[in-house]
Every structure is written in C-alpha cells, then in structure tokens.
C-alpha cells in the first residue's frame, strides 16, 4: 500500500523555539494532506488540511500563526510549531488521501517541549 | 455534526477469545466507515472499511458490517492473538474526503497469553 513518512519521529526542544515536522508521501502524489494532533490516551483531532500550492485550511480553535503549514510540493507538507510551549507537547500525525475513501497515515512525531 | 461513539476500554482478553468492540455513529447522508489500529508509538493503520450499507469489511481475521438501521459498525474477531494488542479507532468520513474523518475515542485492547 501507499506509504507516508514523517520526520523526525521524536523531537525535544526548549520552550520558545520553533520545530518543523515533515510529512512525505513516498510513492504517490498527494494534493491534500492532513495534520492531526493526538493527546495521550485520546483520539485524533484534525488540526488542518494542507493544500498543495495554496493556503492551509485550519479547523476551528487551531491557531494558524502558531501552527504554520506549508505544502510546497505534491509529496511534501511541513508543520512548524512556532514558539513552542510545554502545552504544545503532543503526538502529531499527518495523513494523505488516495481517492475519496482511503487515507494513509504517517508514523507520527512525538514532540516534547521542555 | 458527525460523531462516533466507541465502547469504552480498556479491554483485556485471553488469547483465542472472541472480540467485539462496539461502534455507533451519527452522521448526515451516507458516510463511509473505517476501523484503524494503532500500535504503541506508531501512527494509524487502516484495518478495514465499508462504504455503503450492508457492506462487510474484513482483514486479518477482523470484520465489521455497516448497519444503517442501527447506525453501527462493530468490530469482531473470532480468536484474538497477543499481537492484536493495540488501540482500535472507529471513524467515519462523508465519503467525499477521507481525510476529514471523525474518530471515536479509541479502545485499548490487551491480549494476554
């Protein structure tokens, strides 16, 4: 099946710094990718839809200036957590769709902000 | 709006036991339904799906039937293995964009030898 990768898998940073997470579709082109956030022992919360060549669409309550999304090519979307704080610590998962009914998830990135 | 309600966990079973994880949904129109599995420290993997009423999705011994009359999509497996220990998520999409899915809270399954 289709493969979606994320990098890094884990990152620890100091409060106030910015962190970039990459999401790549390895064997297919994805005009649309999605970014989710998952808190411990909880479900996934959709943060935003990343559209290749245009602005991302953010879900209600998600700060677009805090979570910058860039979808510069058909195989790469990046999420930058700006001025990270401990409450931003979470598991971030991206996904890409292949057709209307099939979604492939990346392995996730564990962000810890000290 | 759309919502998914899953059976609360955690669920602990002995190897070879029968598994049922209940899932009901609320949605307008005709959603597609999914079960995803998440192993520790990993992202989600699609386990099975069904796109219309009465469809049965199946994979790796797991199965679930899309029941429109009861708005349910219960996950079942006849004989679980230790390797099935994971978190299972029921989800739905509106059928036009799988990426904008609504997820249940997840059910943690632990299978003991």
XYZ file of C-alpha atoms in Angstrom:
227
model
C 0.000 0.000 0.000
C 0.853 3.661 -0.124
C 3.455 4.920 2.337
C 3.562 8.184 4.219
C 6.646 9.082 6.212
C 7.261 11.679 8.894
C 10.460 13.216 10.147
C 11.575 13.429 12.829
C 9.930 10.635 14.795
C 10.818 12.307 18.081
C 11.920 15.815 18.940
C 12.676 17.535 22.201
C 13.016 21.290 22.216
C 13.219 24.181 24.619
C 10.286 26.447 25.271
C 10.214 29.371 22.850
C 11.907 27.618 19.956
C 10.293 26.511 16.709
C 10.087 22.961 15.438
C 9.464 21.752 11.902
C 7.885 18.382 11.142
C 7.938 16.947 7.632
C 5.344 14.685 6.082
C 6.088 12.942 2.797
C 4.079 10.717 0.525
C 6.688 8.263 -0.728
C 5.070 6.564 -3.684
C 2.176 8.747 -4.685
C 1.340 12.387 -5.173
C -0.893 13.993 -2.617
C -2.524 17.295 -3.445
C -4.043 17.264 0.004
C -2.537 16.204 3.308
C -3.910 16.450 6.809
C -2.390 17.187 10.184
C -3.762 15.653 13.344
C -2.859 16.008 16.966
C -3.256 13.217 19.476
C -3.109 13.660 23.227
C -2.182 10.711 25.450
C -4.869 8.054 25.528
C -7.153 10.219 23.414
C -8.411 10.297 19.904
C -7.085 12.238 16.947
C -8.040 15.834 16.492
C -7.877 17.232 12.975
C -5.849 20.433 13.046
C -5.721 21.483 9.422
C -5.935 20.481 5.793
C -2.790 21.145 3.811
C -3.374 22.037 0.164
C -0.548 21.908 -2.366
C 0.172 25.344 -3.739
C -2.340 27.188 -1.589
C -3.052 28.118 1.988
C -3.916 25.522 4.549
C -7.415 25.299 5.963
C -7.449 25.272 9.744
C -10.073 23.717 11.978
C -11.885 25.883 14.472
C -9.798 26.664 17.507
C -6.426 25.937 15.878
C -4.099 28.939 15.763
C -2.797 29.320 12.239
C 0.031 31.602 13.330
C 1.110 29.022 15.877
C 0.976 26.015 13.587
C 2.368 27.018 10.207
C 1.686 24.633 7.348
C 3.458 24.652 4.012
C 2.619 22.257 1.195
C 5.251 23.196 -1.338
C 5.152 20.076 -3.492
C 2.893 17.151 -4.280
C 4.836 14.903 -1.924
C 5.767 17.152 0.991
C 3.884 19.059 3.660
C 5.540 20.654 6.672
C 4.114 21.673 10.024
C 6.076 24.240 12.004
C 5.196 24.728 15.641
C 6.315 28.273 16.353
C 7.425 29.498 19.759
C 6.646 26.120 21.249
C 5.473 25.808 24.827
C 5.024 22.747 27.055
C 1.304 22.623 26.282
C 2.222 22.002 22.624
C 3.786 18.695 23.609
C 1.838 16.030 21.808
C 1.884 13.351 19.142
C 1.457 14.881 15.702
C 0.278 12.662 12.853
C -0.081 13.518 9.206
C -2.070 11.721 6.560
C -2.603 11.772 2.832
C -5.555 10.554 0.869
C -5.567 8.432 -2.235
C -9.067 8.683 -3.581
C -12.135 9.690 -1.548
C -12.195 6.687 0.778
C -8.607 5.867 1.542
C -6.379 7.681 3.986
C -2.793 6.766 4.752
C -1.208 7.904 7.983
C 2.362 8.721 8.794
C 4.014 7.066 11.791
C 3.710 10.215 13.892
C 6.085 12.649 15.571
C 6.390 12.869 19.338
C 7.064 16.484 20.333
C 8.226 17.264 23.843
C 8.692 20.893 24.818
C 10.723 21.462 27.949
C -22.457 17.287 13.105
C -20.907 13.880 12.757
C -19.906 11.831 15.766
C -18.561 8.375 16.584
C -19.077 6.587 19.879
C -16.919 3.616 20.760
C -17.098 1.102 23.513
C -15.006 2.287 26.411
C -11.915 0.380 27.267
C -9.571 -0.931 28.191
C -10.489 -4.403 27.066
C -8.424 -7.331 28.304
C -8.839 -10.777 26.797
C -7.065 -14.088 26.858
C -5.543 -15.410 23.671
C -8.078 -17.123 21.381
C -11.014 -15.304 22.963
C -13.745 -13.677 20.890
C -13.518 -9.922 20.441
C -16.247 -7.357 19.962
C -15.660 -3.629 20.066
C -18.859 -1.668 19.640
C -19.060 1.436 17.479
C -22.088 3.584 16.705
C -22.217 6.743 14.691
C -24.262 9.817 13.941
C -23.976 11.332 10.507
C -25.950 13.006 7.788
C -26.067 11.380 4.409
C -24.208 8.170 3.664
C -20.822 8.087 5.365
C -18.003 5.652 4.800
C -16.933 3.768 7.922
C -13.476 2.687 8.988
C -11.593 0.810 11.657
C -7.993 1.845 12.257
C -5.411 0.190 14.503
C -2.585 1.963 16.304
C 0.315 0.047 17.783
C 2.353 1.677 20.568
C 4.355 4.664 19.379
C 3.115 4.386 15.813
C 0.637 6.092 13.520
C -2.686 4.654 12.482
C -3.096 1.830 10.016
C -6.292 1.162 8.142
C -7.688 -2.161 9.310
C -10.882 -2.337 7.267
C -13.568 -0.182 5.764
C -17.084 -0.240 4.358
C -18.520 2.381 2.086
C -22.228 1.525 1.955
C -24.957 -0.099 3.993
C -24.695 -3.884 4.492
C -21.106 -3.939 3.257
C -18.782 -6.094 5.331
C -15.171 -5.031 5.679
C -12.650 -7.687 6.637
C -8.912 -8.008 7.119
C -6.554 -10.205 9.175
C -9.468 -12.060 10.725
C -11.243 -8.874 11.793
C -14.586 -7.951 10.326
C -17.258 -5.300 10.670
C -20.614 -4.836 8.957
C -22.086 -1.430 8.057
C -25.535 -1.458 9.679
C -27.508 1.592 8.656
C -30.635 0.611 10.586
C -28.730 0.587 13.861
C -26.063 3.107 12.789
C -23.385 0.690 13.923
C -20.090 -0.732 12.715
C -18.998 -3.180 15.410
C -15.550 -4.767 15.112
C -15.278 -8.519 15.677
C -12.615 -11.194 15.618
C -13.204 -14.816 16.402
C -9.868 -15.613 18.028
C -7.523 -12.862 19.155
C -3.766 -13.133 19.434
C -1.261 -11.360 21.651
C -0.106 -9.451 18.585
C -3.569 -7.882 18.279
C -2.888 -5.798 21.373
C -3.271 -2.210 20.238
C -5.643 0.751 20.229
C -8.549 0.495 17.813
C -10.308 3.551 16.391
C -13.655 3.640 14.662
C -14.043 6.515 12.217
C -16.320 7.894 9.564
C -15.968 10.217 6.626
C -18.607 11.778 4.471
C -17.499 9.683 1.523
C -16.027 12.552 -0.431
C -12.937 13.229 1.649
C -11.452 10.521 3.807
C -9.004 12.991 5.262
C -11.704 14.882 7.110
C -12.644 11.932 9.223
C -14.338 11.910 12.594
C -12.770 9.484 15.050
C -14.052 7.704 18.088
C -12.045 7.915 21.300
C -10.283 4.623 20.716
C -10.441 1.326 22.582
C -7.319 -0.204 24.037
C -7.146 -3.959 23.640
C -4.708 -6.079 25.613
C -4.485 -9.784 24.826
C -2.764 -11.964 27.400
C -1.118 -15.300 26.594
